Short mmCIF file of C-alpha atoms in Angstrom, two decimals:
data_model
loop_
_atom_site.label_atom_id
_atom_site.label_comp_id
_atom_site.label_asym_id
_atom_site.label_seq_id
_atom_site.Cartn_x
_atom_site.Cartn_y
_atom_site.Cartn_z
CA ARG A 1 8.52 -19.05 16.13
CA ALA A 2 8.10 -15.69 15.62
CA ILE A 3 5.64 -12.98 15.57
CA ALA A 4 5.93 -9.67 13.39
CA VAL A 5 3.43 -7.18 13.00
CA GLY A 6 2.90 -4.49 10.53
CA ALA A 7 1.72 -1.10 9.81
CA ASP A 8 -1.53 -2.62 11.92
CA PRO A 9 0.54 -3.10 15.38
CA SER A 10 -2.88 -4.77 16.60
CA LYS A 11 -2.39 -7.63 13.83
CA ARG A 12 0.32 -10.04 14.46
CA TYR A 13 1.62 -13.06 12.10
CA GLU A 14 3.41 -15.52 13.47
CA PHE A 15 6.71 -17.81 11.84
CA ARG A 16 9.25 -20.22 12.10
CA TYR A 17 12.47 -19.77 11.32
CA ARG A 18 14.36 -21.50 8.36
CA VAL A 19 17.68 -21.68 7.18
CA ALA A 20 16.90 -22.25 2.92
CA ASN A 21 18.53 -22.40 -0.10
CA LEU A 22 19.70 -19.19 -2.02
CA GLY A 23 18.49 -20.25 -4.85
CA ASP A 24 15.58 -21.95 -4.33
CA LEU A 25 13.22 -19.00 -3.09
CA THR A 26 11.29 -17.67 -5.77
CA ALA A 27 11.68 -13.74 -6.09
CA SER A 28 9.58 -11.54 -8.04
CA ASN A 29 12.53 -10.74 -10.14
CA LEU A 30 14.92 -12.51 -11.79
CA PRO A 31 18.43 -11.45 -11.62
CA ASN A 32 18.97 -9.94 -15.09
CA GLY A 33 16.31 -7.36 -13.26
CA ALA A 34 13.49 -8.82 -15.54
CA PRO A 35 10.52 -9.48 -13.58
CA ASN A 36 10.06 -12.86 -12.53
CA PRO A 37 7.60 -15.19 -14.51
CA ARG A 38 7.16 -17.78 -11.84
CA PHE A 39 6.65 -15.38 -9.18
CA PRO A 40 3.02 -14.34 -8.51
CA PRO A 41 2.57 -10.21 -9.77
CA GLU A 42 0.21 -10.28 -7.15
CA LEU A 43 2.96 -9.80 -4.06
CA GLN A 44 4.99 -7.15 -5.29
CA PRO A 45 2.88 -4.16 -6.13
CA ARG A 46 7.24 -2.65 -7.14
CA ASP A 47 8.42 -2.26 -10.07
CA ARG A 48 12.14 -3.95 -9.02
CA SER A 49 13.12 -3.81 -13.13
CA ARG A 50 13.82 0.14 -13.11
CA VAL A 51 16.77 1.63 -12.84
CA ALA A 52 16.40 3.16 -9.70
CA SER A 53 15.57 -0.19 -8.14
CA GLN A 54 18.07 -2.10 -9.67
CA LEU A 55 21.02 0.68 -8.80
CA GLN A 56 19.47 0.17 -4.65
CA ILE A 57 19.86 -3.15 -4.39
CA ASP A 58 22.92 -3.74 -5.67
CA GLN A 59 24.27 -1.08 -3.62
CA ILE A 60 22.70 -3.54 -0.09
CA ALA A 61 25.05 -5.62 -2.38
CA GLN A 62 27.96 -4.45 -1.95
CA GLY A 63 27.28 -3.15 0.42
CA LEU A 64 26.03 -6.10 2.45
CA GLU A 65 25.10 -5.63 6.41
CA PRO A 66 24.48 -9.31 7.68
CA ASP A 67 22.90 -7.88 10.85
CA ALA A 68 19.90 -5.86 8.72
CA LEU A 69 19.17 -9.73 6.98
CA LEU A 70 19.76 -11.71 10.12
CA THR A 71 18.72 -9.16 13.14
CA ASP A 72 14.45 -9.82 13.78
CA VAL A 73 12.72 -6.15 14.67
CA GLY A 74 9.19 -8.17 14.91
CA ARG A 75 8.56 -5.70 11.97
CA LEU A 76 7.43 -7.63 8.28
CA ASP A 77 9.52 -4.96 6.71
CA ALA A 78 12.65 -5.83 8.33
CA GLY A 79 15.18 -8.49 8.88
CA PRO A 80 15.19 -11.54 7.69
CA MET A 81 12.45 -12.30 4.27
CA ILE A 82 9.24 -13.62 5.14
CA VAL A 83 8.11 -16.47 2.37
CA GLY A 84 5.16 -18.63 2.17
CA ALA A 85 5.28 -23.11 2.61
CA ASP A 86 6.02 -22.67 -1.42
CA ARG A 87 9.00 -20.68 -0.71
CA VAL A 88 7.98 -17.09 -2.37
CA VAL A 89 9.06 -14.39 -1.40
CA GLU A 90 6.20 -12.31 0.06
CA SER A 91 8.18 -9.51 1.55
CA GLY A 92 11.50 -8.86 0.85
CA ASN A 93 12.31 -9.35 -2.55
CA GLY A 94 14.89 -6.31 -2.51
CA ARG A 95 16.87 -8.01 0.33
CA THR A 96 16.81 -11.18 -1.56
CA LEU A 97 17.47 -9.48 -4.93
CA ALA A 98 20.60 -8.11 -3.08
CA LEU A 99 21.79 -11.30 -1.60
CA GLN A 100 21.06 -12.95 -4.97
CA ARG A 101 23.43 -10.22 -6.56
CA ALA A 102 26.26 -10.71 -3.56
CA ALA A 103 26.61 -14.22 -3.59
CA GLU A 104 27.22 -13.77 -7.54
CA GLN A 105 29.09 -11.03 -7.92
CA TYR A 106 30.60 -9.54 -4.14
CA PRO A 107 31.22 -13.64 -2.53
CA GLU A 108 32.87 -11.77 0.31
CA GLN A 109 29.85 -9.87 1.27
CA TYR A 110 28.03 -13.54 0.63
CA GLN A 111 30.89 -15.28 3.32
CA ALA A 112 30.48 -12.30 5.79
CA TYR A 113 27.42 -12.67 5.81
CA VAL A 114 26.97 -17.25 6.04
CA GLU A 115 28.89 -17.16 9.00
CA ARG A 116 27.60 -14.45 11.17
CA LEU A 117 24.28 -16.61 10.21
CA ARG A 118 26.35 -20.24 11.46
CA GLY A 119 27.24 -17.71 14.12
CA GLN A 120 23.23 -17.45 15.71
CA LEU A 121 21.32 -20.00 14.56
CA LYS A 122 21.52 -20.85 18.22
CA ASP A 123 19.06 -17.89 18.63
CA TYR A 124 16.64 -19.28 15.92
CA GLY A 125 16.23 -22.57 17.11
CA LEU A 126 18.16 -24.40 14.28
CA SER A 127 22.08 -26.11 14.56
CA GLU A 128 24.30 -26.64 12.28
CA ALA A 129 22.43 -30.16 11.04
CA ASP A 130 20.06 -27.28 9.77
CA LEU A 131 22.69 -25.60 7.03
CA ARG A 132 23.45 -29.43 5.91
CA GLY A 133 23.42 -30.19 2.57
CA ILE A 134 22.63 -27.14 1.68
CA ASP A 135 25.63 -24.54 -0.40
CA ARG A 136 24.59 -20.62 -0.34
CA PRO A 137 22.79 -20.85 2.44
CA VAL A 138 19.52 -18.13 3.61
CA LEU A 139 17.76 -17.53 6.76
CA VAL A 140 14.29 -16.42 6.08
CA ARG A 141 11.09 -16.36 8.05
CA GLU A 142 8.16 -19.13 6.81
CA ARG A 143 4.69 -17.58 7.57
CA VAL A 144 2.91 -19.81 9.28
CA THR A 145 -0.64 -17.20 9.73
CA ASP A 146 -3.36 -17.90 6.96
CA VAL A 147 -4.12 -14.97 5.47
CA ASP A 148 -4.85 -13.21 2.79
CA ARG A 149 -1.42 -13.18 0.35
CA ALA A 150 -2.37 -10.07 -1.68
CA ALA A 151 -3.45 -8.33 1.04
CA PHE A 152 -0.64 -9.76 3.42
CA ALA A 153 2.50 -8.26 0.76
CA GLN A 154 0.76 -5.09 0.40
CA GLU A 155 0.71 -4.59 4.18
CA ALA A 156 4.46 -5.89 4.41
CA ASN A 157 5.61 -3.37 1.90
CA ASN A 158 4.13 -0.09 3.68
CA ALA A 159 6.65 0.09 6.41
CA GLY A 160 3.98 1.64 8.50
CA LEU A 161 5.58 5.10 9.32
CA LEU A 162 4.26 8.60 10.24
CA ARG A 163 4.90 9.83 6.69
CA MET A 164 6.20 13.72 6.88
CA SER A 165 3.58 16.42 5.73
CA SER A 166 4.12 17.63 1.96
CA PHE A 167 5.94 20.39 3.36
CA GLU A 168 8.14 18.70 6.32
CA GLN A 169 9.54 16.68 2.99
CA ALA A 170 10.26 20.17 1.21
CA VAL A 171 12.22 21.40 4.32
CA GLN A 172 13.85 18.26 4.21
CA ASP A 173 14.63 18.32 0.56
CA ALA A 174 15.70 22.20 0.25
CA GLY A 175 18.39 21.69 3.47
CA ASN A 176 19.56 18.79 0.85
CA LEU A 177 19.98 21.72 -1.99
CA SER A 178 23.33 23.45 -1.64
CA ASP A 179 24.55 26.80 -2.31
CA ASP A 180 26.11 25.86 -5.42
CA ALA A 181 22.75 23.78 -7.05
CA VAL A 182 21.00 27.02 -6.41
CA SER A 183 23.39 30.00 -7.33
CA ASN A 184 24.29 27.95 -10.83
CA LEU A 185 20.81 26.86 -12.03
CA VAL A 186 19.94 28.08 -15.43
CA VAL A 187 17.00 29.83 -15.86
CA GLY A 188 15.93 30.79 -19.74
CA GLU A 189 13.50 34.06 -20.54
CA SER A 190 10.55 32.10 -20.48
CA ASP A 191 11.67 29.70 -18.55
CA THR A 192 9.34 27.71 -15.77
CA ILE A 193 11.00 26.62 -12.82
CA ALA A 194 9.47 23.32 -13.75
CA THR A 195 10.80 24.16 -17.59
CA ALA A 196 14.31 25.45 -16.02
CA LEU A 197 14.53 21.55 -14.31
CA ARG A 198 14.51 19.88 -17.43
CA ARG A 199 17.67 22.20 -19.21
CA THR A 200 20.83 19.63 -19.84
CA ASP A 201 22.51 23.05 -18.60
CA ASN A 202 20.76 22.09 -15.24
CA ARG A 203 21.04 18.33 -15.34
CA ALA A 204 24.70 18.28 -12.44
CA ALA A 205 22.20 20.49 -10.49
CA VAL A 206 19.75 17.95 -10.75
CA ARG A 207 21.22 14.75 -10.47
CA GLN A 208 23.43 16.18 -6.92
CA TRP A 209 20.25 16.43 -5.57
CA VAL A 210 18.78 12.60 -6.39
CA GLY A 211 22.17 11.60 -5.25
CA THR A 212 21.89 13.40 -1.16
CA LEU A 213 18.27 11.73 -1.15
CA PRO A 214 18.46 7.81 0.86
CA ALA A 215 18.68 5.23 -1.97
CA ASN A 216 15.30 3.56 -0.86
CA GLU A 217 13.61 6.93 -1.75
CA ARG A 218 15.24 7.87 -4.97
CA GLY A 219 12.87 5.01 -7.02
CA GLY A 220 9.78 7.61 -6.31
CA VAL A 221 11.69 10.59 -7.99
CA ILE A 222 13.04 8.85 -10.75
CA ASP A 223 11.54 7.52 -13.75
CA ALA A 224 11.57 3.63 -15.38
CA GLN A 225 14.15 5.66 -17.84
CA GLY A 226 16.71 6.85 -15.06
CA GLN A 227 15.25 10.37 -15.67
CA LEU A 228 13.77 12.60 -12.93
CA SER A 229 10.25 11.51 -12.70
CA ALA A 230 6.92 13.73 -12.02
CA GLN A 231 7.12 13.31 -8.37
CA GLY A 232 10.57 14.24 -8.50
CA TYR A 233 9.95 17.50 -9.85
CA GLU A 234 7.58 18.37 -7.84
CA ARG A 235 9.45 17.58 -4.39
CA LEU A 236 12.72 19.59 -6.42
CA THR A 237 10.13 22.54 -8.03
CA ASN A 238 8.69 22.68 -3.63
CA ALA A 239 12.57 22.49 -2.35
CA LEU A 240 13.08 25.46 -4.39
CA LEU A 241 10.76 26.97 -3.31
CA VAL A 242 10.79 26.39 0.66
CA ARG A 243 14.79 27.45 0.05
CA THR A 244 14.41 30.87 -1.67
CA TYR A 245 10.98 31.43 0.80
CA GLY A 246 11.48 28.75 3.56
CA GLU A 247 12.47 32.08 6.67
CA GLY A 248 9.72 34.23 8.24
CA ALA A 249 7.31 35.31 7.02
CA GLY A 250 7.90 33.47 4.07
CA GLU A 251 7.91 30.16 5.22
CA ARG A 252 3.71 30.69 6.16
CA LEU A 253 3.56 31.58 2.02
CA ALA A 254 5.82 28.93 0.61
CA ARG A 255 3.45 25.73 3.42
CA THR A 256 1.01 27.90 1.55
CA PHE A 257 1.37 28.03 -1.51
CA ILE A 258 2.80 24.03 -0.84
CA GLU A 259 -0.49 22.61 0.80
CA SER A 260 -3.14 24.41 -0.51
CA ALA A 261 -5.04 23.00 -2.83
CA ASP A 262 -7.04 25.94 -2.58
CA PRO A 263 -7.24 27.10 -7.27
CA PRO A 264 -6.89 30.79 -5.96
CA VAL A 265 -3.25 30.57 -4.43
CA ARG A 266 -2.24 27.77 -6.63
CA ASN A 267 -3.03 30.45 -9.35
CA VAL A 268 -0.67 32.77 -7.29
CA GLN A 269 2.13 30.30 -6.98
CA THR A 270 1.65 29.51 -10.95
CA ALA A 271 3.36 32.92 -10.83
CA LEU A 272 5.89 33.18 -8.69
CA MET A 273 6.97 30.58 -9.75
CA SER A 274 7.17 31.82 -12.76
CA SER A 275 9.54 34.22 -11.63
#
């Protein structure tokens, strides 16, 4: 048996290890990215059909790290996928889809996963007998604790980590902006920074910045069409603000603009960004 926790470490959930057939797992999406009609939609708060999500899944599949899918660190959002008794994936749809894609398109990576699993069976209280008759084995944690499935899935998708403030995020994002990306931005006479970032001339700079972000963050800054989302524009605008004014007294100015909801402050920020 295994124990794992989510955002609230006082809530503990119990699981048992199982070797399942990869094809028997019901994931939120089909291999082509389309929503799986057999999957309960209330168990998947994320849109795995989005361009950013599909790119992330393919990246994980290509560089598949067996330990990332096999090492149980006692968390709901990492390690072996979590399933119900009906083999519906409750946590780890992205990992499941990546493993399925690896089995289909990158067989060497999937075979490395299988070999690592075979070598670690005893660690999970399993044996070679658990692999018999299974053509595409995958290690899962089958949930034992009774839960409200929708609430459990929502908790499992929350990493439970302390999120950065908007200003802290802006400082980090500003560090990912190269000198060339900033100095080569094209800003027309009537442009605001928001309209400038939408110019065709600046697409390369925007793509360069998105490319510096961790793969698991790109889904938050890219829309369903693969273009920069409203959140993406806000993050990039804040990053440019910090990059330009973020030292000395300018740091206090940037922090105030980014974190304040006071209308007069926002008016000053709008005027400043327009310049």
